[in-house]
């Protein structure tokens, strides 16, 4: 059998198309359940958020990657299932974010403000946590949210 140059090119283009179509489809297949939670500050204020839940490995790996906008009162709650030290990063994440590291009882133990989009730098929880809440960068400061404040919600288990 004789293979022509045009057959090779056509095969290569077909393979490339299938590869790119599969990658794009994989990004869009991750579905996030929705919920709501509140953050009660030390000053007595309560701030409500509509959140998406990242509960599975696939959901946690996808997170907020590729999102170009998020409403000010929205976020994503990563539930790691057990209490442990957590490392996050911002690769393929377009939005600058505040990351709130949350203990099993809902207490915020660490906040990383203004995480840089597309960065591969590791963002460490600085201790064991069960959850991470990602919100738009600057929201924690604007709302007066700090370490020691309480996140309250059904998923946290304290509502």
Short mmCIF file of N, CA, C and O in Angstrom, two decimals, residues 32-33 35 37-39 49-56 59-64 70 74-90 93 97-115 122-136 140 145 150-152 155-156:
data_model
loop_
_atom_site.label_atom_id
_atom_site.label_comp_id
_atom_site.label_asym_id
_atom_site.label_seq_id
_atom_site.Cartn_x
_atom_site.Cartn_y
_atom_site.Cartn_z
N UNK A 32 -21.06 21.55 38.61
CA UNK A 32 -20.92 21.89 40.02
C UNK A 32 -22.29 22.09 40.66
O UNK A 32 -23.06 22.94 40.20
N UNK A 33 -22.60 21.33 41.73
CA UNK A 33 -23.85 21.61 42.46
C UNK A 33 -23.76 22.99 43.10
O UNK A 33 -22.67 23.52 43.33
N UNK A 35 -25.14 25.83 46.19
CA UNK A 35 -25.61 25.94 47.57
C UNK A 35 -25.45 27.40 47.99
O UNK A 35 -25.03 28.23 47.19
N UNK A 37 -24.10 29.90 51.49
CA UNK A 37 -23.48 29.95 52.81
C UNK A 37 -23.38 31.39 53.25
O UNK A 37 -23.59 32.31 52.47
N UNK A 38 -23.06 31.57 54.53
CA UNK A 38 -22.89 32.91 55.10
C UNK A 38 -21.55 32.97 55.81
O UNK A 38 -21.04 31.96 56.29
N UNK A 39 -21.02 34.17 55.89
CA UNK A 39 -19.82 34.41 56.69
C UNK A 39 -20.19 35.44 57.74
O UNK A 39 -20.66 36.53 57.42
N UNK A 49 -23.37 34.30 50.44
CA UNK A 49 -22.78 33.95 49.15
C UNK A 49 -23.55 32.81 48.51
O UNK A 49 -23.93 31.85 49.20
N UNK A 50 -23.74 32.90 47.22
CA UNK A 50 -24.24 31.79 46.41
C UNK A 50 -22.99 31.09 45.90
O UNK A 50 -22.12 31.73 45.30
N UNK A 51 -22.90 29.79 46.15
CA UNK A 51 -21.65 29.09 45.84
C UNK A 51 -21.88 27.88 44.95
O UNK A 51 -22.97 27.31 44.90
N UNK A 52 -20.82 27.51 44.28
CA UNK A 52 -20.74 26.23 43.60
C UNK A 52 -19.88 25.34 44.48
O UNK A 52 -18.97 25.82 45.17
N UNK A 53 -20.17 24.05 44.47
CA UNK A 53 -19.46 23.09 45.31
C UNK A 53 -18.50 22.25 44.48
O UNK A 53 -18.90 21.64 43.48
N UNK A 54 -17.25 22.21 44.90
CA UNK A 54 -16.24 21.33 44.29
C UNK A 54 -16.02 20.19 45.27
O UNK A 54 -15.31 20.33 46.27
N UNK A 55 -16.67 19.04 44.99
CA UNK A 55 -16.69 17.92 45.93
C UNK A 55 -15.87 16.72 45.46
O UNK A 55 -15.35 15.98 46.28
N UNK A 56 -15.78 16.53 44.16
CA UNK A 56 -15.05 15.39 43.61
C UNK A 56 -13.66 15.83 43.16
O UNK A 56 -13.39 17.04 43.01
N UNK A 59 -14.01 17.94 40.03
CA UNK A 59 -14.50 19.29 40.32
C UNK A 59 -13.41 20.13 40.96
O UNK A 59 -13.24 21.31 40.62
N UNK A 60 -12.67 19.56 41.91
CA UNK A 60 -11.60 20.32 42.57
C UNK A 60 -10.48 20.66 41.59
O UNK A 60 -9.88 21.72 41.66
N UNK A 61 -10.18 19.75 40.65
CA UNK A 61 -9.14 20.03 39.66
C UNK A 61 -9.57 21.15 38.71
O UNK A 61 -8.77 21.98 38.32
N UNK A 62 -10.83 21.18 38.33
CA UNK A 62 -11.34 22.21 37.42
C UNK A 62 -11.50 23.54 38.13
O UNK A 62 -11.07 24.58 37.62
N UNK A 63 -12.13 23.52 39.30
CA UNK A 63 -12.33 24.74 40.07
C UNK A 63 -12.87 25.88 39.22
O UNK A 63 -13.76 25.69 38.40
N UNK A 64 -12.31 27.05 39.39
CA UNK A 64 -12.75 28.24 38.65
C UNK A 64 -11.88 28.52 37.42
O UNK A 64 -11.93 29.63 36.87
N UNK A 70 -17.28 36.53 37.71
CA UNK A 70 -18.04 35.91 38.79
C UNK A 70 -18.73 37.06 39.55
O UNK A 70 -18.11 38.07 39.84
N UNK A 74 -20.81 35.66 44.77
CA UNK A 74 -20.67 34.25 44.40
C UNK A 74 -19.28 33.75 44.78
O UNK A 74 -18.37 34.54 45.02
N UNK A 75 -19.14 32.44 44.80
CA UNK A 75 -17.86 31.82 45.08
C UNK A 75 -17.91 30.34 44.82
O UNK A 75 -18.92 29.80 44.35
N UNK A 76 -16.81 29.67 45.14
CA UNK A 76 -16.73 28.22 45.02
C UNK A 76 -16.14 27.66 46.30
O UNK A 76 -15.09 28.11 46.76
N UNK A 77 -16.85 26.67 46.87
CA UNK A 77 -16.40 26.00 48.08
C UNK A 77 -15.80 24.65 47.72
O UNK A 77 -16.49 23.80 47.15
N UNK A 78 -14.54 24.47 48.03
CA UNK A 78 -13.85 23.20 47.85
C UNK A 78 -13.96 22.42 49.15
O UNK A 78 -13.53 22.89 50.19
N UNK A 79 -14.56 21.24 49.08
CA UNK A 79 -14.68 20.35 50.25
C UNK A 79 -13.71 19.20 50.04
O UNK A 79 -13.85 18.42 49.10
N UNK A 80 -12.72 19.10 50.92
CA UNK A 80 -11.69 18.07 50.78
C UNK A 80 -12.04 16.78 51.51
O UNK A 80 -11.27 15.84 51.49
N UNK A 81 -13.21 16.73 52.15
CA UNK A 81 -13.68 15.50 52.76
C UNK A 81 -13.12 15.19 54.12
O UNK A 81 -13.81 14.67 54.98
N UNK A 82 -11.86 15.49 54.33
CA UNK A 82 -11.24 15.29 55.63
C UNK A 82 -10.35 16.49 55.93
O UNK A 82 -10.09 17.32 55.08
N UNK A 83 -9.90 16.57 57.15
CA UNK A 83 -9.07 17.69 57.58
C UNK A 83 -7.62 17.38 57.22
O UNK A 83 -7.09 16.33 57.61
N UNK A 84 -7.00 18.28 56.48
CA UNK A 84 -5.61 18.09 56.06
C UNK A 84 -5.02 19.41 55.57
O UNK A 84 -5.74 20.37 55.34
N UNK A 85 -3.73 19.40 55.42
CA UNK A 85 -3.05 20.55 54.83
C UNK A 85 -3.38 20.56 53.33
O UNK A 85 -3.36 19.52 52.68
N UNK A 86 -3.68 21.74 52.79
CA UNK A 86 -4.12 21.86 51.41
C UNK A 86 -3.20 22.82 50.65
O UNK A 86 -2.78 23.84 51.20
N UNK A 87 -2.92 22.48 49.41
CA UNK A 87 -2.17 23.37 48.52
C UNK A 87 -3.01 23.66 47.29
O UNK A 87 -3.61 22.76 46.71
N UNK A 88 -3.05 24.92 46.92
CA UNK A 88 -3.83 25.37 45.76
C UNK A 88 -2.87 26.11 44.82
O UNK A 88 -1.77 26.47 45.21
N UNK A 89 -3.34 26.38 43.60
CA UNK A 89 -2.62 27.25 42.68
C UNK A 89 -3.60 27.87 41.72
O UNK A 89 -4.78 27.51 41.71
N UNK A 90 -3.12 28.80 40.90
CA UNK A 90 -3.99 29.59 40.04
C UNK A 90 -3.78 29.31 38.55
O UNK A 90 -4.25 30.08 37.71
N UNK A 93 -6.39 30.00 35.77
CA UNK A 93 -7.45 30.75 36.44
C UNK A 93 -7.32 32.21 36.04
O UNK A 93 -6.31 32.85 36.33
N UNK A 97 -8.34 36.00 42.82
CA UNK A 97 -9.21 35.47 43.86
C UNK A 97 -8.67 35.70 45.26
O UNK A 97 -7.47 35.82 45.46
N UNK A 98 -9.59 35.74 46.23
CA UNK A 98 -9.25 35.59 47.64
C UNK A 98 -9.57 34.15 48.00
O UNK A 98 -10.63 33.63 47.61
N UNK A 99 -8.66 33.48 48.70
CA UNK A 99 -8.88 32.10 49.14
C UNK A 99 -8.99 32.08 50.66
O UNK A 99 -8.07 32.50 51.35
N UNK A 100 -10.14 31.61 51.13
CA UNK A 100 -10.39 31.51 52.57
C UNK A 100 -10.23 30.05 52.98
O UNK A 100 -10.99 29.19 52.50
N UNK A 101 -9.26 29.76 53.80
CA UNK A 101 -9.00 28.40 54.28
C UNK A 101 -9.79 28.20 55.56
O UNK A 101 -9.68 28.99 56.51
N UNK A 102 -10.60 27.13 55.59
CA UNK A 102 -11.63 26.98 56.62
C UNK A 102 -11.47 25.64 57.33
O UNK A 102 -11.39 24.58 56.69
N UNK A 103 -11.49 25.68 58.66
CA UNK A 103 -11.42 24.47 59.46
C UNK A 103 -12.76 23.74 59.42
O UNK A 103 -13.77 24.28 58.96
N UNK A 104 -12.79 22.51 59.93
CA UNK A 104 -13.99 21.68 59.88
C UNK A 104 -15.20 22.32 60.56
O UNK A 104 -16.34 22.10 60.15
N UNK A 105 -14.97 23.16 61.59
CA UNK A 105 -16.09 23.79 62.30
C UNK A 105 -16.56 25.09 61.65
O UNK A 105 -17.48 25.74 62.13
N UNK A 106 -15.90 25.49 60.55
CA UNK A 106 -16.29 26.70 59.84
C UNK A 106 -15.44 27.92 60.15
O UNK A 106 -15.66 28.98 59.57
N UNK A 107 -14.48 27.79 61.04
CA UNK A 107 -13.61 28.92 61.39
C UNK A 107 -12.57 29.17 60.30
O UNK A 107 -11.89 28.24 59.85
N UNK A 108 -12.45 30.42 59.87
CA UNK A 108 -11.44 30.79 58.88
C UNK A 108 -10.08 30.83 59.58
O UNK A 108 -9.89 31.60 60.53
N UNK A 109 -9.15 30.01 59.10
CA UNK A 109 -7.83 29.94 59.75
C UNK A 109 -6.76 30.70 58.99
O UNK A 109 -5.71 31.02 59.56
N UNK A 110 -6.98 30.98 57.71
CA UNK A 110 -5.98 31.68 56.90
C UNK A 110 -6.69 32.25 55.68
O UNK A 110 -7.62 31.65 55.17
N UNK A 111 -6.24 33.41 55.24
CA UNK A 111 -6.77 34.02 54.01
C UNK A 111 -5.60 34.40 53.12
O UNK A 111 -4.66 35.06 53.55
N UNK A 112 -5.68 33.98 51.87
CA UNK A 112 -4.73 34.43 50.86
C UNK A 112 -5.47 35.42 49.97
O UNK A 112 -6.35 35.05 49.21
N UNK A 113 -5.16 36.68 50.14
CA UNK A 113 -5.83 37.73 49.36
C UNK A 113 -5.13 37.92 48.02
O UNK A 113 -3.92 37.78 47.91
N UNK A 114 -5.93 38.25 47.03
CA UNK A 114 -5.44 38.63 45.70
C UNK A 114 -4.48 37.62 45.08
O UNK A 114 -3.40 37.99 44.61
N UNK A 115 -4.90 36.35 45.05
CA UNK A 115 -4.09 35.34 44.37
C UNK A 115 -3.99 35.71 42.89
O UNK A 115 -4.96 36.10 42.26
N UNK A 122 2.56 27.87 44.62
CA UNK A 122 1.74 27.09 45.55
C UNK A 122 1.20 28.02 46.63
O UNK A 122 1.92 28.83 47.22
N UNK A 123 -0.10 27.91 46.88
CA UNK A 123 -0.76 28.66 47.95
C UNK A 123 -1.13 27.64 49.01
O UNK A 123 -1.97 26.77 48.79
N UNK A 124 -0.46 27.72 50.15
CA UNK A 124 -0.57 26.72 51.21
C UNK A 124 -1.57 27.15 52.27
O UNK A 124 -1.67 28.34 52.60
N UNK A 125 -2.30 26.20 52.81
CA UNK A 125 -3.30 26.48 53.84
C UNK A 125 -2.67 26.87 55.18
O UNK A 125 -3.36 27.37 56.05
N UNK A 126 -1.39 26.62 55.34
CA UNK A 126 -0.64 26.94 56.57
C UNK A 126 -1.19 26.20 57.79
O UNK A 126 -1.12 26.70 58.90
N UNK A 127 -1.74 25.03 57.55
CA UNK A 127 -2.27 24.20 58.62
C UNK A 127 -3.41 23.36 58.09
O UNK A 127 -3.86 23.55 56.96
N UNK A 128 -3.90 22.44 58.91
CA UNK A 128 -4.98 21.57 58.45
C UNK A 128 -6.32 22.31 58.32
O UNK A 128 -6.69 23.09 59.19
N UNK A 129 -7.00 22.07 57.20
CA UNK A 129 -8.32 22.63 56.92
C UNK A 129 -9.17 21.55 56.24
O UNK A 129 -8.65 20.54 55.78
N UNK A 130 -10.45 21.80 56.18
CA UNK A 130 -11.34 20.89 55.46
C UNK A 130 -11.91 21.54 54.20
O UNK A 130 -12.26 20.85 53.25
N UNK A 131 -11.97 22.87 54.18
CA UNK A 131 -12.60 23.60 53.09
C UNK A 131 -11.73 24.77 52.64
O UNK A 131 -10.96 25.31 53.42
N UNK A 132 -11.95 25.18 51.38
CA UNK A 132 -11.40 26.43 50.87
C UNK A 132 -12.54 27.12 50.11
O UNK A 132 -13.19 26.50 49.27
N UNK A 133 -12.77 28.38 50.44
CA UNK A 133 -13.77 29.18 49.73
C UNK A 133 -13.02 30.19 48.87
O UNK A 133 -12.22 30.98 49.38
N UNK A 134 -13.29 30.15 47.55
CA UNK A 134 -12.71 31.13 46.65
C UNK A 134 -13.77 32.16 46.30
O UNK A 134 -14.89 31.81 45.89
N UNK A 135 -13.41 33.43 46.48
CA UNK A 135 -14.28 34.55 46.14
C UNK A 135 -13.46 35.55 45.33
O UNK A 135 -12.23 35.44 45.25
N UNK A 136 -14.11 36.51 44.73
CA UNK A 136 -13.40 37.52 43.95
C UNK A 136 -12.36 38.24 44.81
O UNK A 136 -12.60 38.54 45.99
N UNK A 140 -12.79 39.89 50.52
CA UNK A 140 -12.58 39.65 51.95
C UNK A 140 -12.29 40.96 52.66
O UNK A 140 -12.89 41.28 53.69
N UNK A 145 -13.88 40.61 56.22
CA UNK A 145 -13.75 39.20 56.58
C UNK A 145 -12.31 38.93 56.98
O UNK A 145 -11.38 39.31 56.27
N UNK A 150 -16.50 33.15 61.01
CA UNK A 150 -17.15 31.84 60.84
C UNK A 150 -17.90 31.75 59.53
O UNK A 150 -18.69 32.64 59.21
N UNK A 151 -17.66 30.66 58.83
CA UNK A 151 -18.41 30.33 57.63
C UNK A 151 -19.51 29.36 58.05
O UNK A 151 -19.25 28.35 58.71
N UNK A 152 -20.74 29.69 57.69
CA UNK A 152 -21.90 28.91 58.13
C UNK A 152 -22.66 28.41 56.91
O UNK A 152 -23.01 29.18 56.02
N UNK A 155 -23.24 22.62 53.94
CA UNK A 155 -22.09 21.79 53.59
C UNK A 155 -21.04 21.78 54.70
O UNK A 155 -20.39 20.77 54.94
N UNK A 156 -20.89 22.90 55.37
CA UNK A 156 -19.95 22.98 56.49
C UNK A 156 -20.46 22.12 57.64
O UNK A 156 -19.69 21.61 58.43
#
